[in-house]
Backbone as numpy.savetxt, mean C-alpha at the origin, in Angstrom:
# Nx Ny Nz CAx CAy CAz Cx Cy Cz
-20.85 25.69 1.25 -20.24 24.89 0.14 -20.93 23.67 -0.23
-21.18 23.49 -1.45 -22.01 22.21 -1.95 -21.03 21.11 -1.90
-21.61 20.02 -1.44 -20.70 18.67 -1.45 -20.23 18.25 -2.81
-20.89 19.00 -3.89 -20.30 18.70 -5.20 -19.11 19.47 -5.56
-18.74 20.37 -4.69 -17.44 21.19 -4.97 -16.27 20.58 -4.39
-15.08 20.91 -4.96 -13.76 20.53 -4.50 -13.04 21.44 -3.78
-13.52 22.73 -3.65 -12.72 23.89 -3.12 -12.74 23.87 -1.65
-11.77 24.50 -1.12 -11.81 24.79 0.39 -11.30 23.93 1.22
-10.75 22.78 0.84 -10.14 21.91 1.62 -8.51 21.56 1.14
-7.73 21.29 2.07 -6.30 21.14 1.79 -6.09 20.17 0.76
-5.22 20.54 -0.31 -4.71 19.58 -1.46 -5.88 19.21 -2.32
-7.03 20.12 -2.20 -8.13 19.79 -3.21 -8.98 18.66 -2.79
-8.92 18.40 -1.69 -9.93 17.42 -0.97 -11.35 17.96 -0.97
-12.36 17.05 -0.72 -13.68 17.44 -0.58 -14.35 16.99 0.74
-15.57 17.24 0.99 -16.28 16.57 2.12 -16.05 15.02 2.29
-16.25 14.41 1.07 -16.11 13.06 1.10 -14.69 12.43 1.45
-13.87 13.12 0.85 -12.27 12.86 1.11 -12.00 13.06 2.68
-12.53 14.13 3.16 -12.30 14.38 4.69 -12.88 13.34 5.43
-14.14 13.03 5.17 -14.80 12.15 5.99 -14.19 10.79 5.86
-13.81 10.35 4.76 -13.05 9.15 4.57 -11.67 9.05 5.39
-10.98 10.23 5.24 -9.69 10.36 6.01 -9.94 10.13 7.59
-10.92 10.70 8.01 -11.15 10.49 9.50 -12.00 9.38 9.84
-12.45 8.45 8.86 -13.05 7.22 9.18 -14.39 7.57 9.69
-15.09 8.56 9.25 -16.60 8.75 9.60 -17.46 8.02 8.55
-17.84 6.68 8.88 -18.32 5.85 7.90 -19.77 6.36 7.51
-20.54 6.70 8.79 -21.93 7.23 8.54 -21.95 8.50 7.67
-20.97 9.41 7.79 -20.94 10.58 7.01 -20.55 10.20 5.67
-19.76 9.27 5.46 -19.40 8.85 4.03 -20.55 8.14 3.37
-21.36 7.45 4.17 -22.59 6.97 3.56 -23.45 8.17 3.21
-23.66 8.93 4.03 -24.50 10.07 3.81 -24.36 10.86 2.64
-22.97 11.19 2.44 -22.51 11.97 1.18 -22.63 11.15 0.00
-22.41 9.86 -0.01 -22.60 8.95 -1.06 -23.85 8.96 -1.57
-24.81 9.01 -0.66 -26.38 8.73 -0.92 -27.09 10.19 -1.26
-26.24 11.13 -1.22 -26.93 12.53 -1.34 -27.16 12.75 -2.81
-28.26 13.30 -3.23 -28.36 13.60 -4.73 -27.32 14.51 -5.25
-26.90 14.05 -6.31 -25.68 15.05 -6.82 -24.47 15.01 -6.25
-24.19 14.10 -5.43 -22.86 14.22 -4.64 -21.84 14.18 -5.49
-20.55 14.57 -5.12 -19.42 14.54 -5.87 -18.88 13.25 -6.23
-18.52 13.12 -7.47 -18.01 11.65 -8.15 -17.09 11.20 -7.00
-17.39 9.94 -6.70 -16.60 9.16 -5.60 -15.25 8.94 -6.09
-14.81 9.19 -7.22 -13.35 9.04 -7.61 -12.78 10.52 -7.88
-13.40 11.70 -7.16 -12.77 12.85 -7.18 -11.28 12.83 -6.67
-10.57 13.50 -7.44 -9.00 13.50 -6.98 -8.50 14.78 -6.41
-7.60 14.57 -5.31 -6.92 15.90 -4.98 -5.82 16.40 -6.00
-5.25 17.41 -5.63 -4.07 17.76 -6.51 -3.09 16.88 -6.76
-2.82 16.09 -5.79 -1.74 14.87 -5.86 -2.38 13.67 -6.60
-3.65 13.72 -6.86 -4.19 12.44 -7.52 -4.84 11.46 -6.61
-4.99 11.74 -5.35 -5.59 10.88 -4.26 -6.97 10.91 -4.27
-7.53 9.81 -4.09 -9.08 9.64 -3.90 -9.49 9.40 -2.49
-10.77 9.39 -2.37 -11.28 9.08 -0.98 -10.93 7.61 -0.56
-10.84 6.73 -1.52 -10.46 5.34 -1.27 -9.16 5.13 -0.83
-8.29 6.06 -1.50 -6.80 6.06 -1.21 -6.60 6.49 0.21
-7.24 7.60 0.67 -6.92 7.90 2.01 -7.66 7.19 3.09
-8.74 6.63 2.79 -9.34 5.62 3.81 -8.64 4.39 3.84
-8.03 3.96 2.80 -7.14 2.84 2.85 -5.90 3.16 3.69
-5.26 4.16 3.49 -4.01 4.62 4.00 -4.17 4.72 5.64
-5.42 5.21 5.99 -5.74 5.32 7.30 -6.27 4.04 8.10
-6.53 3.01 7.32 -7.23 1.93 7.87 -8.55 1.84 8.22
-9.34 2.67 7.53 -10.68 2.75 7.75 -11.55 1.82 6.98
-11.73 0.52 7.47 -12.29 -0.43 6.66 -13.66 -0.31 6.33
-14.56 0.32 7.17 -15.99 0.47 7.10 -16.14 1.57 5.81
-15.31 2.65 5.91 -15.27 3.63 4.73 -14.93 2.95 3.44
-13.88 2.21 3.51 -13.30 1.50 2.30 -14.45 0.63 1.71
-15.23 -0.08 2.49 -16.14 -0.91 1.86 -17.36 -0.16 1.30
-17.79 0.89 1.79 -18.74 1.84 1.44 -18.17 2.58 0.08
-17.02 2.96 -0.03 -16.54 3.59 -1.29 -16.48 2.49 -2.33
-16.05 1.37 -2.07 -16.03 0.33 -3.10 -17.46 -0.01 -3.55
-18.37 -0.03 -2.61 -19.79 -0.34 -3.03 -20.30 0.86 -3.99
-19.87 1.85 -3.83 -20.21 3.18 -4.56 -19.36 3.20 -6.00
-18.68 2.08 -6.31 -17.96 2.07 -7.61 -16.62 2.88 -7.46
-15.98 3.07 -6.28 -14.75 3.72 -6.28 -13.72 2.99 -7.12
-12.88 3.54 -7.94 -11.97 2.80 -8.76 -10.80 2.31 -7.98
-10.69 0.95 -7.89 -9.83 0.44 -6.99 -8.35 0.61 -7.24
-7.92 0.72 -8.41 -6.44 0.74 -8.79 -6.02 2.03 -9.39
-7.05 3.12 -9.09 -6.54 4.54 -9.52 -5.55 4.83 -8.81
-4.39 5.46 -9.37 -3.05 5.75 -8.64 -3.23 7.28 -8.56
-2.21 7.77 -7.62 -1.83 9.24 -7.54 -0.89 9.66 -8.53
-0.48 10.86 -8.53 0.59 11.36 -9.48 1.88 10.62 -9.19
1.98 9.93 -7.97 3.38 9.32 -7.67 3.11 7.82 -8.04
1.87 7.36 -8.57 1.67 5.97 -8.91 1.17 5.17 -7.71
0.94 5.70 -6.59 0.44 5.09 -5.43 -1.03 4.82 -5.61
-1.27 3.36 -5.33 -2.79 2.89 -5.30 -3.32 2.84 -3.85
-4.53 2.64 -3.67 -5.18 2.28 -2.34 -4.40 1.16 -1.72
-4.15 0.18 -2.37 -3.60 -1.16 -1.92 -2.03 -0.78 -1.43
-1.41 0.10 -2.11 -0.13 0.45 -1.65 -0.17 1.20 -0.47
-1.03 2.09 -0.34 -1.27 2.92 0.93 -1.59 2.05 2.08
-2.51 1.02 1.99 -2.72 0.16 2.97 -1.77 -0.72 3.42
-0.90 -1.21 2.39 0.36 -2.10 2.65 1.39 -1.24 3.35
1.62 -0.01 2.83 2.87 0.81 3.52 2.50 1.15 4.99
1.33 1.12 5.38 0.94 1.42 6.66 0.38 0.40 7.57
0.54 -0.85 7.00 0.18 -2.10 7.76 -1.27 -2.34 7.92
-2.00 -1.84 7.12 -3.49 -1.93 7.25 -3.90 -3.15 6.71
-3.65 -4.28 7.41 -3.89 -5.63 6.94 -5.47 -6.01 6.49
-6.30 -5.45 7.35 -7.77 -5.73 7.10 -8.10 -5.01 5.77
-7.84 -3.74 5.62 -7.97 -3.08 4.44 -7.26 -3.74 3.28
-6.12 -4.21 3.32 -5.34 -4.88 2.26 -6.27 -6.12 1.88
-6.91 -7.05 2.78 -7.56 -8.04 2.58 -8.85 -7.73 1.75
-9.51 -6.54 2.04 -10.69 -6.04 1.45 -10.39 -5.80 0.09
-9.19 -4.90 -0.19 -8.95 -4.46 -1.43 -8.73 -5.64 -2.45
-7.85 -6.63 -1.98 -7.56 -7.78 -2.69 -8.74 -8.54 -3.06
-9.70 -8.77 -2.21 -10.87 -9.46 -2.48 -11.66 -8.70 -3.43
-11.56 -7.45 -3.60 -12.37 -6.59 -4.49 -11.59 -6.42 -5.90
-10.38 -7.07 -5.99 -9.80 -7.09 -7.26 -8.63 -5.98 -7.46
-8.08 -5.55 -6.38 -6.82 -4.80 -6.32 -5.67 -5.46 -7.03
-4.95 -4.84 -7.86 -3.76 -5.48 -8.67 -2.64 -5.43 -7.69
-2.26 -6.79 -7.33 -1.31 -6.95 -6.21 0.15 -6.60 -6.65
0.37 -6.61 -7.96 1.75 -6.34 -8.54 1.87 -5.02 -9.11
0.94 -4.20 -9.19 1.01 -2.94 -9.66 1.92 -2.12 -8.98
2.95 -1.28 -9.76 4.03 -0.60 -9.18 3.82 0.92 -9.15
4.44 1.49 -8.14 4.40 3.14 -8.10 5.40 3.70 -9.25
5.48 4.81 -9.25 6.55 5.40 -10.27 8.14 5.16 -9.83
8.24 4.83 -8.68 9.62 4.40 -8.24 9.89 2.91 -8.30
8.78 2.29 -8.80 9.04 0.79 -8.85 8.60 0.05 -7.67
8.22 0.64 -6.55 7.91 -0.08 -5.46 6.44 -0.59 -5.53
6.19 -2.00 -5.02 5.04 -2.69 -5.08 4.36 -2.64 -3.70
3.12 -3.11 -3.56 2.65 -3.18 -2.20 3.44 -4.12 -1.38
3.89 -5.09 -1.90 4.90 -6.13 -1.23 6.10 -5.61 -0.71
6.64 -4.77 -1.68 8.03 -4.00 -1.33 7.79 -3.26 0.02
6.59 -2.37 -0.11 6.37 -1.37 1.01 6.16 -2.11 2.29
5.36 -3.30 2.26 4.97 -4.01 3.52 6.26 -4.66 4.06
7.06 -5.10 3.26 8.33 -5.77 3.58 9.38 -4.94 4.19
9.48 -3.72 3.49 10.43 -2.55 3.95 10.07 -2.11 5.33
8.74 -2.09 5.60 8.17 -1.56 6.90 8.19 -2.58 7.95
8.45 -3.74 7.61 8.26 -4.92 8.67 6.87 -5.49 8.97
5.90 -5.25 8.34 4.60 -5.57 8.59 4.44 -7.16 8.07
4.63 -8.07 9.03 4.54 -9.44 8.70 3.18 -9.89 8.28
2.23 -9.63 9.04 0.76 -10.02 8.52 0.29 -9.53 7.19
0.80 -8.14 6.98 0.50 -7.78 5.61 1.36 -8.40 4.50
2.49 -8.70 4.92 3.28 -9.30 3.84 2.69 -10.83 3.55
2.34 -11.44 4.57 1.81 -12.77 4.41 0.52 -12.69 3.54
-0.45 -11.83 3.76 -1.53 -11.62 2.95 -1.24 -11.39 1.55
-0.17 -10.47 1.30 0.19 -10.16 -0.06 0.78 -11.52 -0.72
1.50 -12.21 -0.02 2.17 -13.35 -0.55 1.13 -14.43 -0.95
0.15 -14.58 -0.10 -0.95 -15.48 -0.34 -1.75 -15.06 -1.76
-1.72 -13.69 -1.93 -2.30 -13.26 -3.11 -1.50 -13.27 -4.37
-0.33 -14.01 -4.37 0.61 -14.17 -5.21 1.40 -12.86 -5.71
1.75 -12.07 -4.66 2.62 -10.92 -4.84 4.01 -11.54 -5.44
4.44 -10.93 -6.39 5.74 -11.15 -7.02 6.88 -10.83 -6.11
7.67 -11.62 -5.76 8.83 -11.28 -4.63 9.95 -10.74 -5.42
10.05 -10.81 -6.78 11.26 -10.32 -7.43 10.99 -9.06 -8.16
9.74 -8.44 -7.86 9.72 -7.11 -8.52 10.42 -6.20 -7.61
11.25 -5.22 -8.30 12.07 -4.31 -7.54 11.75 -2.94 -7.66
12.40 -2.09 -6.90 12.25 -0.72 -6.94 13.23 -0.29 -8.13
13.12 0.90 -8.55 13.79 1.38 -9.75 15.40 1.10 -9.64
15.80 1.16 -8.36 17.29 0.92 -8.03 17.73 -0.51 -8.00
16.78 -1.45 -8.21 17.16 -2.86 -8.16 16.87 -3.26 -6.74
16.35 -2.59 -5.83 16.20 -3.18 -4.48 14.87 -3.94 -4.46
15.02 -5.25 -3.90 13.97 -6.15 -3.71 13.28 -6.09 -2.54
12.08 -6.67 -2.36 11.42 -6.71 -1.14 12.28 -7.42 0.01
13.08 -8.47 -0.39 13.87 -9.16 0.51 15.12 -8.38 0.94
15.66 -7.64 -0.14 16.74 -6.67 0.24 16.37 -5.54 1.17
15.17 -5.04 1.02 14.74 -3.93 1.84 14.43 -4.49 3.24
13.81 -5.72 3.39 13.59 -6.30 4.68 14.66 -6.60 5.43
15.73 -7.14 4.72 16.91 -7.46 5.37 17.85 -6.23 5.82
17.79 -5.18 4.98 18.60 -3.91 5.25 17.95 -3.36 6.43
16.65 -3.38 6.60 15.97 -2.82 7.84 15.81 -3.79 9.06
16.25 -5.01 8.98 16.33 -5.89 10.24 15.01 -6.49 10.46
14.09 -6.79 9.43 12.96 -7.35 9.70 12.98 -8.71 9.35
13.36 -9.61 10.41 13.64 -10.96 10.18 12.41 -11.84 9.97
11.33 -11.44 10.58 10.20 -12.27 10.23 9.66 -12.17 8.87
9.88 -10.94 8.42 9.57 -10.78 6.90 10.34 -11.49 6.03
11.84 -11.54 6.41 12.80 -12.06 5.73 12.28 -13.58 5.51
12.11 -14.18 6.45 11.73 -15.59 6.68 10.46 -15.82 5.68
9.47 -14.87 5.79 8.28 -15.12 4.87 8.81 -15.14 3.43
9.52 -14.06 3.20 9.86 -13.97 1.63 10.70 -15.08 1.28
11.63 -15.64 2.00 12.50 -16.69 1.53 11.58 -18.12 1.42
10.70 -18.14 2.44 9.69 -19.28 2.11 8.89 -19.15 1.15
8.59 -17.97 0.49 7.75 -17.73 -0.71 8.70 -17.95 -2.01
9.92 -18.12 -1.91 10.77 -18.30 -3.10 11.64 -17.13 -3.42
11.73 -16.11 -2.67 12.53 -14.87 -2.98 13.90 -15.35 -3.02
14.47 -14.72 -4.10 16.03 -14.99 -4.41 16.93 -14.33 -3.33
17.66 -15.12 -2.50 18.42 -14.53 -1.64 19.72 -13.81 -2.05
19.97 -14.01 -3.39 21.06 -13.41 -4.04 20.77 -12.34 -4.95
19.45 -12.00 -4.96 19.20 -10.89 -6.00 19.77 -9.57 -5.45
20.43 -8.77 -6.21 21.30 -7.60 -5.76 20.63 -6.42 -6.32
20.85 -5.29 -5.67 20.57 -3.94 -6.22 21.61 -3.65 -7.36
21.13 -2.62 -7.99 22.03 -2.11 -9.18 23.50 -1.83 -8.65
23.68 -1.56 -7.42 25.02 -1.23 -6.75 25.74 -2.38 -6.38
25.04 -3.57 -6.50 25.60 -4.90 -6.09 25.32 -5.31 -4.76
24.56 -4.40 -4.00 24.34 -4.97 -2.54 23.10 -5.98 -2.50
23.39 -6.96 -1.79 22.61 -8.24 -1.71 21.96 -8.13 -0.32
20.93 -8.99 -0.04 20.13 -8.99 1.18 21.08 -9.21 2.35
22.05 -10.24 2.15 22.91 -10.63 3.32 24.14 -9.38 3.53
24.53 -8.71 2.54 25.36 -7.71 2.76 24.84 -6.55 3.41
23.52 -6.24 2.97 22.84 -5.17 3.69 22.51 -5.52 5.09
22.20 -6.64 5.54 21.94 -7.11 6.89 23.18 -7.13 7.62
24.24 -7.55 7.00 25.56 -7.57 7.73 26.06 -6.15 8.03
25.81 -5.21 7.10 26.36 -3.83 7.26 25.69 -3.12 8.36
24.30 -3.57 8.65 23.60 -2.64 9.72 23.50 -3.59 10.98
24.30 -4.75 11.01 24.32 -5.55 12.22 23.07 -6.28 12.57
22.27 -6.71 11.53 21.14 -7.50 11.75 21.32 -9.07 11.74
21.80 -9.51 12.89 22.30 -10.87 13.01 21.38 -11.85 12.71
20.12 -11.66 13.25 19.05 -12.73 12.85 18.82 -12.61 11.48
18.73 -11.72 10.77 18.54 -11.54 9.33 19.60 -12.43 8.54
20.93 -12.21 8.99 21.98 -12.76 8.44 21.90 -14.36 8.64
21.37 -14.83 9.88 21.23 -16.39 10.07 20.29 -16.75 9.01
19.17 -16.16 8.95 18.12 -16.61 8.00 18.62 -16.53 6.58
19.37 -15.72 6.23 19.80 -15.62 4.74 21.06 -16.71 4.47
21.61 -17.32 5.50 22.73 -18.09 5.16 22.30 -19.59 4.88
């Protein structure tokens, strides 16, 4: 199969996508340098690019190579997920730093309203959350149900992230559409450290 073709791989991926997924930087470079190679922004059936999958997996070298080949940094999947969001959701702090330095939109949101900060906060990734906050991530941007990054972190018991968000100015009283606040969520699930931080 030609490297220009997108057939034969799961979900419509191609050779560049697979190499990026596995972090094979030398193969990524070889494919990018091949005459007539597939467009670096080729998308799978779900709209994912090689940059998105490399970011998700935390393969920093592949990310750098793809960006140098003019991969579209803010190109989103059919669910609205960007490379930065994938990196943040999986705690890939080095990749998050690379993407932000290359111009990734820190406050872009997915179809459900989640931002990179929301994803990192919800999963408890303190270093990733810190990097996003330093890049001026908006702490008040919420999921479509009104759930804020602070609410998500408190609900899941991530006290380190709760402290970071509060220090960055997050509203401790911001509630979801159903009225749930960060402290009520933390109280419901027994996260005493979070409750103390929110008082």
